[in-house]
mmCIF file of C-alpha atoms in Angstrom:
data_model
loop_
_atom_site.group_PDB
_atom_site.id
_atom_site.type_symbol
_atom_site.label_atom_id
_atom_site.label_comp_id
_atom_site.label_asym_id
_atom_site.label_seq_id
_atom_site.Cartn_x
_atom_site.Cartn_y
_atom_site.Cartn_z
ATOM 1 C CA MET X 1 37.673 196.244 50.393
ATOM 2 C CA ALA X 2 38.673 194.429 47.242
ATOM 3 C CA GLN X 3 36.476 194.559 44.314
ATOM 4 C CA ILE X 4 35.501 191.668 41.885
ATOM 5 C CA GLN X 5 36.633 192.605 38.480
ATOM 6 C CA LEU X 6 34.594 190.919 35.590
ATOM 7 C CA PRO X 7 36.226 189.983 32.423
ATOM 8 C CA ALA X 8 36.201 193.137 30.264
ATOM 9 C CA ASP X 9 35.425 191.374 26.957
ATOM 10 C CA MET X 10 32.463 189.226 28.008
ATOM 11 C CA ASP X 11 28.950 190.019 26.764
ATOM 12 C CA ASP X 12 26.280 191.729 29.000
ATOM 13 C CA SER X 13 24.713 188.438 30.025
ATOM 14 C CA TYR X 14 27.943 187.268 31.798
ATOM 15 C CA PHE X 15 26.891 186.975 35.504
ATOM 16 C CA SER X 16 23.897 189.122 35.104
ATOM 17 C CA ILE X 17 21.091 187.055 36.599
ATOM 18 C CA GLN X 18 23.464 186.147 39.666
ATOM 19 C CA ARG X 19 24.543 189.787 40.087
ATOM 20 C CA ARG X 20 21.025 191.131 39.927
ATOM 21 C CA ALA X 21 19.748 188.431 42.375
ATOM 22 C CA LEU X 22 22.461 189.104 44.865
ATOM 23 C CA GLU X 23 21.734 192.855 44.699
ATOM 24 C CA ILE X 24 18.004 192.253 45.321
ATOM 25 C CA VAL X 25 18.434 190.426 48.521
ATOM 26 C CA GLY X 26 20.971 192.949 49.997
ATOM 27 C CA PHE X 27 24.490 191.670 48.907
ATOM 28 C CA ASP X 28 27.217 193.661 47.172
ATOM 29 C CA PRO X 29 28.452 191.399 44.363
ATOM 30 C CA SER X 30 31.241 193.654 43.623
ATOM 31 C CA THR X 31 33.194 192.824 46.808
ATOM 32 C CA GLN X 32 35.171 189.506 47.307
ATOM 33 C CA ARG X 33 33.497 188.777 50.497
ATOM 34 C CA LEU X 34 29.942 189.520 49.293
ATOM 35 C CA HIS X 35 29.509 192.301 51.768
ATOM 36 C CA MET X 36 25.871 192.801 53.143
ATOM 37 C CA ARG X 37 24.922 196.150 51.960
ATOM 38 C CA ARG X 38 21.298 196.032 53.048
ATOM 39 C CA PRO X 39 20.974 193.933 56.273
ATOM 40 C CA LEU X 40 17.678 195.382 57.353
ATOM 41 C CA TRP X 41 16.124 194.350 54.019
ATOM 42 C CA ALA X 42 17.513 190.943 54.275
ATOM 43 C CA GLY X 43 15.995 190.752 57.746
ATOM 44 C CA LEU X 44 12.620 191.860 56.401
ATOM 45 C CA LEU X 45 12.707 189.142 53.890
ATOM 46 C CA ILE X 46 13.579 186.418 56.418
ATOM 47 C CA LEU X 47 10.826 187.757 58.537
ATOM 48 C CA SER X 48 8.120 187.624 55.920
ATOM 49 C CA LEU X 49 8.958 184.006 55.427
ATOM 50 C CA VAL X 50 8.985 182.948 59.027
ATOM 51 C CA SER X 51 5.628 184.880 59.699
ATOM 52 C CA HIS X 52 4.042 182.998 56.827
ATOM 53 C CA ASN X 53 5.578 179.614 57.553
ATOM 54 C CA TRP X 54 4.112 178.893 60.991
ATOM 55 C CA PRO X 55 0.533 180.183 60.585
ATOM 56 C CA MET X 56 0.292 178.026 57.304
ATOM 57 C CA ILE X 57 1.442 174.823 59.219
ATOM 58 C CA VAL X 58 -0.904 175.554 61.927
ATOM 59 C CA TYR X 59 -3.833 176.057 59.582
ATOM 60 C CA GLY X 60 -2.880 172.794 57.783
ATOM 61 C CA LEU X 61 -2.862 170.707 61.001
ATOM 62 C CA GLN X 62 -6.216 172.171 62.244
ATOM 63 C CA ASP X 63 -8.057 169.505 60.214
ATOM 64 C CA LEU X 64 -6.101 166.491 59.444
ATOM 65 C CA SER X 65 -9.072 164.978 57.471
ATOM 66 C CA ASP X 66 -8.598 167.523 54.784
ATOM 67 C CA LEU X 67 -5.685 166.054 52.940
ATOM 68 C CA THR X 68 -5.779 168.754 50.208
ATOM 69 C CA ARG X 69 -5.381 171.696 52.704
ATOM 70 C CA LEU X 70 -2.822 169.764 54.731
ATOM 71 C CA THR X 71 -0.563 168.933 51.531
ATOM 72 C CA ASP X 72 -1.015 172.419 50.123
ATOM 73 C CA ASN X 73 0.377 174.103 53.243
ATOM 74 C CA LEU X 74 3.067 171.758 54.048
ATOM 75 C CA ALA X 75 4.515 171.974 50.489
ATOM 76 C CA VAL X 76 4.713 175.726 50.871
ATOM 77 C CA PHE X 77 6.007 175.467 54.466
ATOM 78 C CA MET X 78 8.856 173.131 53.305
ATOM 79 C CA GLN X 79 9.958 175.381 50.572
ATOM 80 C CA GLY X 80 9.773 178.429 52.910
ATOM 81 C CA SER X 81 11.956 176.714 55.268
ATOM 82 C CA LEU X 82 14.333 175.455 52.634
ATOM 83 C CA CYS X 83 14.600 179.005 51.440
ATOM 84 C CA THR X 84 15.338 180.174 54.908
ATOM 85 C CA LEU X 85 17.989 177.541 55.438
ATOM 86 C CA LYS X 86 19.643 178.429 52.060
ATOM 87 C CA PHE X 87 19.804 182.059 52.815
ATOM 88 C CA LEU X 88 21.221 181.476 56.334
ATOM 89 C CA ALA X 89 23.863 179.092 54.833
ATOM 90 C CA PHE X 90 24.713 181.698 52.207
ATOM 91 C CA ILE X 91 25.253 184.348 54.934
ATOM 92 C CA VAL X 92 27.564 181.936 56.864
ATOM 93 C CA LYS X 93 29.423 181.029 53.912
ATOM 94 C CA ARG X 94 29.432 184.231 51.946
ATOM 95 C CA ARG X 95 33.193 184.842 52.193
ATOM 96 C CA ARG X 96 33.876 181.399 50.792
ATOM 97 C CA ILE X 97 31.412 181.866 48.112
ATOM 98 C CA GLY X 98 32.743 185.225 47.340
ATOM 99 C CA ALA X 99 36.207 183.890 47.230
ATOM 100 C CA LEU X 100 35.328 181.132 44.742
ATOM 101 C CA VAL X 101 33.332 183.511 42.572
ATOM 102 C CA HIS X 102 36.354 185.922 42.398
ATOM 103 C CA ARG X 103 38.648 183.106 41.780
ATOM 104 C CA LEU X 104 36.658 182.058 38.892
ATOM 105 C CA HIS X 105 36.322 185.605 37.478
ATOM 106 C CA GLY X 106 40.228 185.815 37.611
ATOM 107 C CA LEU X 107 40.674 182.584 35.742
ATOM 108 C CA ASN X 108 38.238 183.583 33.052
ATOM 109 C CA ARG X 109 39.936 186.887 32.736
ATOM 110 C CA GLU X 110 43.171 184.956 32.018
ATOM 111 C CA ALA X 111 41.553 182.592 29.618
ATOM 112 C CA CYS X 112 40.124 185.406 27.460
ATOM 113 C CA ALA X 113 43.547 186.399 26.195
ATOM 114 C CA SER X 114 43.214 183.275 23.968
ATOM 115 C CA PRO X 115 40.343 183.129 21.308
ATOM 116 C CA GLN X 116 39.840 179.347 21.573
ATOM 117 C CA GLN X 117 39.869 179.627 25.535
ATOM 118 C CA ARG X 118 37.462 182.522 25.308
ATOM 119 C CA GLU X 119 35.153 180.613 23.241
ATOM 120 C CA LYS X 120 34.889 177.794 25.818
ATOM 121 C CA ILE X 121 34.200 180.246 28.650
ATOM 122 C CA LEU X 122 31.458 181.907 26.574
ATOM 123 C CA ARG X 123 29.951 178.514 25.721
ATOM 124 C CA GLU X 124 29.712 177.566 29.327
ATOM 125 C CA ASN X 125 28.193 180.792 30.364
ATOM 126 C CA ARG X 126 25.609 180.563 27.631
ATOM 127 C CA LEU X 127 24.704 177.144 28.862
ATOM 128 C CA ASP X 128 24.425 178.580 32.484
ATOM 129 C CA MET X 129 22.076 181.363 31.078
ATOM 130 C CA TYR X 130 19.783 178.879 29.769
ATOM 131 C CA VAL X 131 19.455 177.021 32.926
ATOM 132 C CA SER X 132 19.366 180.213 35.164
ATOM 133 C CA ARG X 133 16.789 182.016 33.083
ATOM 134 C CA ALA X 134 14.431 178.997 32.891
ATOM 135 C CA PHE X 135 14.537 178.775 36.717
ATOM 136 C CA ARG X 136 14.272 182.523 37.224
ATOM 137 C CA ASN X 137 11.395 183.043 34.890
ATOM 138 C CA ALA X 138 9.402 180.032 36.482
ATOM 139 C CA ALA X 139 10.002 181.337 39.937
ATOM 140 C CA TYR X 140 8.868 184.887 38.970
ATOM 141 C CA ALA X 141 5.822 183.071 37.587
ATOM 142 C CA VAL X 142 5.010 181.894 41.051
ATOM 143 C CA THR X 143 5.136 185.602 42.353
ATOM 144 C CA VAL X 144 2.834 186.793 39.617
ATOM 145 C CA ALA X 145 0.350 183.961 40.176
ATOM 146 C CA SER X 146 0.182 184.781 43.801
ATOM 147 C CA MET X 147 -0.562 188.453 42.873
ATOM 148 C CA ILE X 148 -3.112 187.741 40.366
ATOM 149 C CA ALA X 149 -4.964 184.787 41.303
ATOM 150 C CA PRO X 150 -6.706 186.235 44.420
ATOM 151 C CA MET X 151 -7.730 189.372 42.543
ATOM 152 C CA LEU X 152 -9.125 187.294 39.633
ATOM 153 C CA ASN X 153 -11.129 184.972 41.865
ATOM 154 C CA GLY X 154 -12.330 188.060 43.756
ATOM 155 C CA LEU X 155 -13.491 189.679 40.312
ATOM 156 C CA ILE X 156 -15.121 186.429 39.009
ATOM 157 C CA ALA X 157 -17.151 186.239 42.375
ATOM 158 C CA TYR X 158 -18.146 189.967 42.086
ATOM 159 C CA LEU X 159 -19.188 189.515 38.426
ATOM 160 C CA THR X 160 -21.270 186.363 39.069
ATOM 161 C CA GLU X 161 -22.716 186.981 42.532
ATOM 162 C CA GLY X 162 -22.288 190.740 43.110
ATOM 163 C CA VAL X 163 -19.999 190.284 46.109
ATOM 164 C CA PHE X 164 -16.266 190.495 46.242
ATOM 165 C CA ARG X 165 -14.796 187.711 48.287
ATOM 166 C CA PRO X 166 -11.396 188.452 49.590
ATOM 167 C CA THR X 167 -8.861 185.779 49.312
ATOM 168 C CA THR X 168 -5.159 185.881 50.362
ATOM 169 C CA PRO X 169 -2.052 184.668 48.170
ATOM 170 C CA MET X 170 -1.743 181.740 50.469
ATOM 171 C CA GLU X 171 -4.253 180.075 52.814
ATOM 172 C CA PHE X 172 -3.296 180.468 56.460
ATOM 173 C CA ASN X 173 -4.627 181.616 59.827
ATOM 174 C CA PHE X 174 -3.510 185.227 60.278
ATOM 175 C CA TRP X 175 -3.922 187.191 63.317
ATOM 176 C CA LEU X 176 -6.142 189.724 61.450
ATOM 177 C CA ASP X 177 -9.460 189.115 59.827
ATOM 178 C CA GLU X 178 -8.932 189.397 56.094
ATOM 179 C CA ARG X 179 -12.632 189.819 55.469
ATOM 180 C CA GLN X 180 -12.552 193.340 56.565
ATOM 181 C CA ALA X 181 -11.293 195.874 53.972
ATOM 182 C CA ARG X 182 -8.741 197.670 56.192
ATOM 183 C CA PHE X 183 -7.159 194.424 57.043
ATOM 184 C CA TYR X 184 -7.337 192.484 53.642
ATOM 185 C CA TRP X 185 -4.972 194.804 51.756
ATOM 186 C CA PRO X 186 -2.129 194.746 54.320
ATOM 187 C CA ILE X 187 -2.540 190.988 54.571
ATOM 188 C CA TYR X 188 -2.482 190.698 50.677
ATOM 189 C CA ALA X 189 0.584 192.885 50.414
ATOM 190 C CA TRP X 190 2.423 190.939 53.196
ATOM 191 C CA GLY X 191 1.542 187.578 51.591
ATOM 192 C CA VAL X 192 2.814 188.691 48.247
ATOM 193 C CA LEU X 193 6.012 189.684 49.942
ATOM 194 C CA GLY X 194 6.409 186.424 51.496
ATOM 195 C CA VAL X 195 6.236 184.621 48.172
ATOM 196 C CA ALA X 196 8.548 187.122 46.584
ATOM 197 C CA ALA X 197 11.069 186.720 49.438
ATOM 198 C CA ALA X 198 11.164 182.984 48.937
ATOM 199 C CA VAL X 199 11.563 183.409 45.170
ATOM 200 C CA TRP X 200 14.454 185.892 45.607
ATOM 201 C CA LEU X 201 16.325 183.773 48.011
ATOM 202 C CA ALA X 202 15.945 180.645 46.085
ATOM 203 C CA ILE X 203 16.990 182.540 42.791
ATOM 204 C CA VAL X 204 20.333 183.585 44.718
ATOM 205 C CA ALA X 205 21.446 180.282 45.689
ATOM 206 C CA ASP X 206 20.117 178.167 42.789
ATOM 207 C CA THR X 207 21.399 180.370 39.956
ATOM 208 C CA LEU X 208 24.680 180.792 41.487
ATOM 209 C CA PHE X 209 25.204 177.111 41.855
ATOM 210 C CA SER X 210 24.498 176.778 38.073
ATOM 211 C CA TRP X 211 26.913 179.537 37.397
ATOM 212 C CA LEU X 212 29.720 177.979 39.564
ATOM 213 C CA VAL X 213 29.073 174.531 38.113
ATOM 214 C CA HIS X 214 29.501 175.881 34.525
ATOM 215 C CA ASN X 215 32.658 177.967 35.217
ATOM 216 C CA VAL X 216 34.262 175.008 37.064
ATOM 217 C CA VAL X 217 33.419 172.728 34.040
ATOM 218 C CA ALA X 218 35.093 175.456 31.930
ATOM 219 C CA GLN X 219 38.414 174.834 33.685
ATOM 220 C CA PHE X 220 38.009 171.154 32.714
ATOM 221 C CA GLN X 221 37.351 172.298 29.123
ATOM 222 C CA LEU X 222 40.372 174.446 29.089
ATOM 223 C CA LEU X 223 42.367 171.551 30.197
ATOM 224 C CA LYS X 224 41.174 169.458 27.446
ATOM 225 C CA LEU X 225 42.046 172.071 25.013
ATOM 226 C CA LEU X 226 45.534 172.190 26.419
ATOM 227 C CA LEU X 227 45.691 168.482 26.072
ATOM 228 C CA ALA X 228 44.697 168.555 22.384
ATOM 229 C CA ASP X 229 47.463 170.992 21.636
ATOM 230 C CA LYS X 230 49.843 168.752 19.490
ATOM 231 C CA GLU X 231 52.410 171.409 19.087
ATOM 232 C CA ARG X 232 53.017 171.768 22.679
ATOM 233 C CA GLN X 233 52.684 168.028 23.245
ATOM 234 C CA GLN X 234 55.516 167.286 20.644
ATOM 235 C CA ALA X 235 57.876 170.222 21.737
ATOM 236 C CA VAL X 236 61.370 169.512 23.011
ATOM 237 C CA ASP X 237 60.514 170.659 26.629
ATOM 238 C CA SER X 238 57.247 168.533 26.846
ATOM 239 C CA ASP X 239 57.873 168.163 30.512
ATOM 240 C CA SER X 240 56.714 171.504 30.937
ATOM 241 C CA HIS X 241 53.563 170.730 28.998
ATOM 242 C CA LEU X 242 52.963 167.672 31.361
ATOM 243 C CA ALA X 243 53.467 169.913 34.527
ATOM 244 C CA GLU X 244 50.942 172.551 33.159
ATOM 245 C CA CYS X 245 48.335 169.909 32.485
ATOM 246 C CA ILE X 246 48.765 168.365 36.020
ATOM 247 C CA ARG X 247 48.546 171.939 37.513
ATOM 248 C CA ARG X 248 45.448 172.636 35.659
ATOM 249 C CA HIS X 249 43.817 169.449 36.470
ATOM 250 C CA ARG X 250 44.680 169.943 40.230
ATOM 251 C CA LEU X 251 43.181 173.479 40.098
ATOM 252 C CA ALA X 252 39.820 172.314 38.451
ATOM 253 C CA LEU X 253 39.513 169.446 40.984
ATOM 254 C CA GLU X 254 40.276 171.811 43.776
ATOM 255 C CA LEU X 255 37.622 174.242 42.609
ATOM 256 C CA ALA X 256 35.111 171.369 42.319
ATOM 257 C CA ARG X 257 35.754 170.265 45.803
ATOM 258 C CA GLU X 258 35.221 173.879 47.236
ATOM 259 C CA LEU X 259 31.817 174.095 45.190
ATOM 260 C CA SER X 260 30.723 170.711 46.642
ATOM 261 C CA ALA X 261 31.808 171.710 50.260
ATOM 262 C CA ILE X 262 29.802 174.992 50.022
ATOM 263 C CA PHE X 263 26.591 173.585 48.823
ATOM 264 C CA ALA X 264 26.687 170.245 50.840
ATOM 265 C CA GLU X 265 24.265 171.180 53.478
ATOM 266 C CA ILE X 266 21.862 172.934 50.997
ATOM 267 C CA VAL X 267 21.546 169.959 48.616
ATOM 268 C CA PHE X 268 21.347 167.569 51.535
ATOM 269 C CA VAL X 269 18.253 169.195 53.005
ATOM 270 C CA GLN X 270 16.727 169.978 49.621
ATOM 271 C CA TYR X 271 16.730 166.504 48.483
ATOM 272 C CA MET X 272 15.547 165.178 51.878
ATOM 273 C CA LEU X 273 12.564 167.438 51.322
ATOM 274 C CA SER X 274 12.096 167.392 47.585
ATOM 275 C CA TYR X 275 10.119 164.121 47.088
ATOM 276 C CA LEU X 276 7.712 165.329 49.797
ATOM 277 C CA GLN X 277 7.159 168.508 48.188
ATOM 278 C CA LEU X 278 6.628 167.144 44.746
ATOM 279 C CA CYS X 279 4.357 164.607 46.220
ATOM 280 C CA MET X 280 2.159 166.963 47.892
ATOM 281 C CA LEU X 281 2.077 169.517 45.015
ATOM 282 C CA ALA X 282 1.132 166.615 42.667
ATOM 283 C CA PHE X 283 -1.561 165.337 44.911
ATOM 284 C CA ARG X 284 -3.432 168.735 44.542
ATOM 285 C CA PHE X 285 -3.800 168.183 40.857
ATOM 286 C CA THR X 286 -5.372 164.831 41.382
ATOM 287 C CA ARG X 287 -8.258 166.373 43.125
ATOM 288 C CA SER X 288 -10.985 167.934 41.082
ATOM 289 C CA GLY X 289 -12.246 171.425 41.713
ATOM 290 C CA TRP X 290 -10.975 175.177 41.257
ATOM 291 C CA SER X 291 -9.758 177.677 43.638
ATOM 292 C CA SER X 292 -7.578 180.677 43.591
ATOM 293 C CA GLN X 293 -4.737 178.596 44.677
ATOM 294 C CA VAL X 294 -4.584 176.550 41.478
ATOM 295 C CA PRO X 295 -2.394 178.885 39.366
ATOM 296 C CA PHE X 296 -0.190 179.404 42.270
ATOM 297 C CA ARG X 297 0.239 175.613 42.856
ATOM 298 C CA ALA X 298 0.577 174.853 39.239
ATOM 299 C CA ALA X 299 3.614 177.476 38.833
ATOM 300 C CA PHE X 300 4.962 176.378 42.120
ATOM 301 C CA LEU X 301 5.129 172.666 40.953
ATOM 302 C CA VAL X 302 6.917 173.463 37.757
ATOM 303 C CA THR X 303 9.485 175.670 39.607
ATOM 304 C CA VAL X 304 10.407 172.950 42.035
ATOM 305 C CA PHE X 305 10.801 170.412 39.478
ATOM 306 C CA ILE X 306 13.053 172.843 37.407
ATOM 307 C CA GLN X 307 14.924 173.616 40.709
ATOM 308 C CA LEU X 308 15.624 169.769 41.223
ATOM 309 C CA SER X 309 16.582 169.174 37.746
ATOM 310 C CA SER X 310 19.001 172.085 37.492
ATOM 311 C CA TYR X 311 20.907 170.850 40.401
ATOM 312 C CA CYS X 312 20.966 167.235 39.237
ATOM 313 C CA TYR X 313 21.934 168.432 35.746
ATOM 314 C CA GLY X 314 24.737 170.460 37.239
ATOM 315 C CA GLY X 315 26.170 167.576 39.219
ATOM 316 C CA GLU X 316 25.912 165.150 36.387
ATOM 317 C CA TYR X 317 27.436 167.618 33.957
ATOM 318 C CA LEU X 318 30.457 168.340 36.285
ATOM 319 C CA LYS X 319 30.935 164.526 36.721
ATOM 320 C CA GLN X 320 30.928 163.680 33.007
ATOM 321 C CA GLN X 321 33.175 166.587 32.194
ATOM 322 C CA SER X 322 35.796 165.729 34.783
ATOM 323 C CA SER X 323 35.858 162.023 33.955
ATOM 324 C CA GLY X 324 36.286 162.987 30.213
ATOM 325 C CA VAL X 325 39.680 164.186 30.935
ATOM 326 C CA ALA X 326 41.003 160.632 31.060
ATOM 327 C CA LEU X 327 39.865 160.017 27.535
ATOM 328 C CA ALA X 328 41.351 163.414 26.488
ATOM 329 C CA VAL X 329 44.820 162.409 27.928
ATOM 330 C CA TYR X 330 44.642 158.997 26.353
ATOM 331 C CA SER X 331 43.933 160.444 22.913
ATOM 332 C CA GLY X 332 46.295 163.265 23.152
ATOM 333 C CA CYS X 333 49.392 161.442 23.835
ATOM 334 C CA ASP X 334 51.768 159.633 21.394
ATOM 335 C CA TRP X 335 52.289 156.692 23.613
ATOM 336 C CA SER X 336 54.574 154.991 21.116
ATOM 337 C CA GLN X 337 57.189 157.575 21.053
ATOM 338 C CA MET X 338 56.968 158.501 24.701
ATOM 339 C CA PRO X 339 59.771 157.629 27.248
ATOM 340 C CA PRO X 340 58.585 155.065 29.984
ATOM 341 C CA ALA X 341 59.183 157.535 32.887
ATOM 342 C CA ARG X 342 56.937 160.281 31.223
ATOM 343 C CA ARG X 343 54.348 157.579 30.231
ATOM 344 C CA ARG X 344 53.906 156.539 33.856
ATOM 345 C CA LEU X 345 53.254 160.070 34.771
ATOM 346 C CA TRP X 346 50.476 160.492 32.233
ATOM 347 C CA GLN X 347 49.037 157.195 33.274
ATOM 348 C CA MET X 348 48.819 158.577 36.962
ATOM 349 C CA MET X 349 46.867 161.538 35.573
ATOM 350 C CA ILE X 350 44.439 159.129 33.700
ATOM 351 C CA MET X 351 43.881 157.115 36.931
ATOM 352 C CA ARG X 352 43.135 160.364 38.849
ATOM 353 C CA ALA X 353 40.772 161.557 36.198
ATOM 354 C CA GLN X 354 38.896 158.322 36.332
ATOM 355 C CA ARG X 355 37.523 159.369 39.816
ATOM 356 C CA PRO X 356 35.422 162.183 38.704
ATOM 357 C CA ALA X 357 34.690 165.350 40.476
ATOM 358 C CA LYS X 358 31.146 165.467 41.991
ATOM 359 C CA VAL X 359 28.570 167.469 44.099
ATOM 360 C CA PHE X 360 28.162 165.306 47.284
ATOM 361 C CA GLY X 361 25.370 165.805 49.646
ATOM 362 C CA TYR X 362 26.560 163.795 52.679
ATOM 363 C CA MET X 363 24.498 160.839 51.797
ATOM 364 C CA PHE X 364 24.407 160.813 47.999
ATOM 365 C CA ASP X 365 25.977 162.233 44.825
ATOM 366 C CA VAL X 366 23.926 164.949 43.102
ATOM 367 C CA ASP X 367 23.517 163.716 39.582
ATOM 368 C CA LEU X 368 20.702 162.253 37.206
ATOM 369 C CA PRO X 369 20.216 159.072 39.040
ATOM 370 C CA LEU X 370 19.280 160.932 42.163
ATOM 371 C CA LEU X 371 16.541 162.807 40.021
ATOM 372 C CA LEU X 372 15.309 159.497 38.917
ATOM 373 C CA TRP X 373 15.110 158.359 42.566
ATOM 374 C CA VAL X 374 13.329 161.300 43.611
ATOM 375 C CA THR X 375 10.803 160.842 40.853
ATOM 376 C CA ARG X 376 10.188 157.476 41.800
ATOM 377 C CA THR X 377 9.878 158.122 45.466
ATOM 378 C CA THR X 378 7.428 160.899 44.662
ATOM 379 C CA GLY X 379 5.124 158.443 42.875
ATOM 380 C CA SER X 380 5.378 155.934 45.876
ATOM 381 C CA PHE X 381 4.404 158.592 48.325
ATOM 382 C CA LEU X 382 1.540 159.932 45.945
ATOM 383 C CA ALA X 383 -0.007 156.519 45.935
ATOM 384 C CA LEU X 384 0.328 156.266 49.609
ATOM 385 C CA LEU X 385 -1.594 159.706 49.966
ATOM 386 C CA ARG X 386 -4.304 158.469 47.675
ATOM 387 C CA THR X 387 -4.639 155.273 49.842
ATOM 388 C CA PHE X 388 -5.108 157.440 52.976
ATOM 389 C CA GLU X 389 -7.715 159.624 51.031
ATOM 390 C CA ARG X 390 -9.891 156.626 50.345
#
């Protein structure tokens, strides 16, 4: 099976978060088709998610008058379902994803031959590192909170009351009695694994989306660098320069379309559920009182917001950088000295660049206005929940 070759002169951080995340959930990132190396482990992660989702939703629906418990469990249920969907979509499309990743690696290797182009590639990958690392760290904080909070709550109860009160990482009706010591620790371990499974599966899809966006944007950056090359622009055989610019533009647009097609289902479902998740998580913090769930919910709320922001930022960044090609063409051409036939060809390229590349979720574009809509809708639903509470 063909192996993916990384650019040799990139630093150690290049594709490191994505590669590690893929390895954790059982994929082989060195293969072009993202071969599933550990299918049993991946199946165990899905099983741990499903086995927590349904007991949690049943537990939340038992008492509809308790809005805190209902919203707490619905928010986690939605995220668990979303992570399961992402992973299943990832498995179905892993060959297309692997082909796109492999193609971008190949383009980056070619670009590294030029110091200026290499700097553009490195800059975009550094930007991706900031975004991916922020989401990864926030997601891991959710796992740590789910591990520590129950133990801390039980320790406080033991020191103040002399009785250790077992609590689970998430509140749900399990088929075993967690108040018994022989059942508590298996339930606790299974609960932590369920949270970790959701975290790992989310990191795989979301950090890979960020990497793909920034490396597709890098192709638009390389095109702008080529357009700014005055020596090639003024060469005798400037038609070859025009043909090369058009080829690079079509390549970048093709990569952007493939990226949008791969993630269309994921972003559609994510943003259909996102405002409900944020609303339910925010509702928890409008209620007074402390429980072992508060650190977990706080870390969870921050992670979900970073998750949504990273998608909207990536979509907006891709749109702005692709539409900037039109200005680069206009600024890089000497229109007064250009023959009319060649001028019309450049004008056609400007007209095409004015329709920017974008990430499309069937019913909406993924960009910063979408994040604003999610935030406003979250506020509206939060006010509605407060009305129901009263």
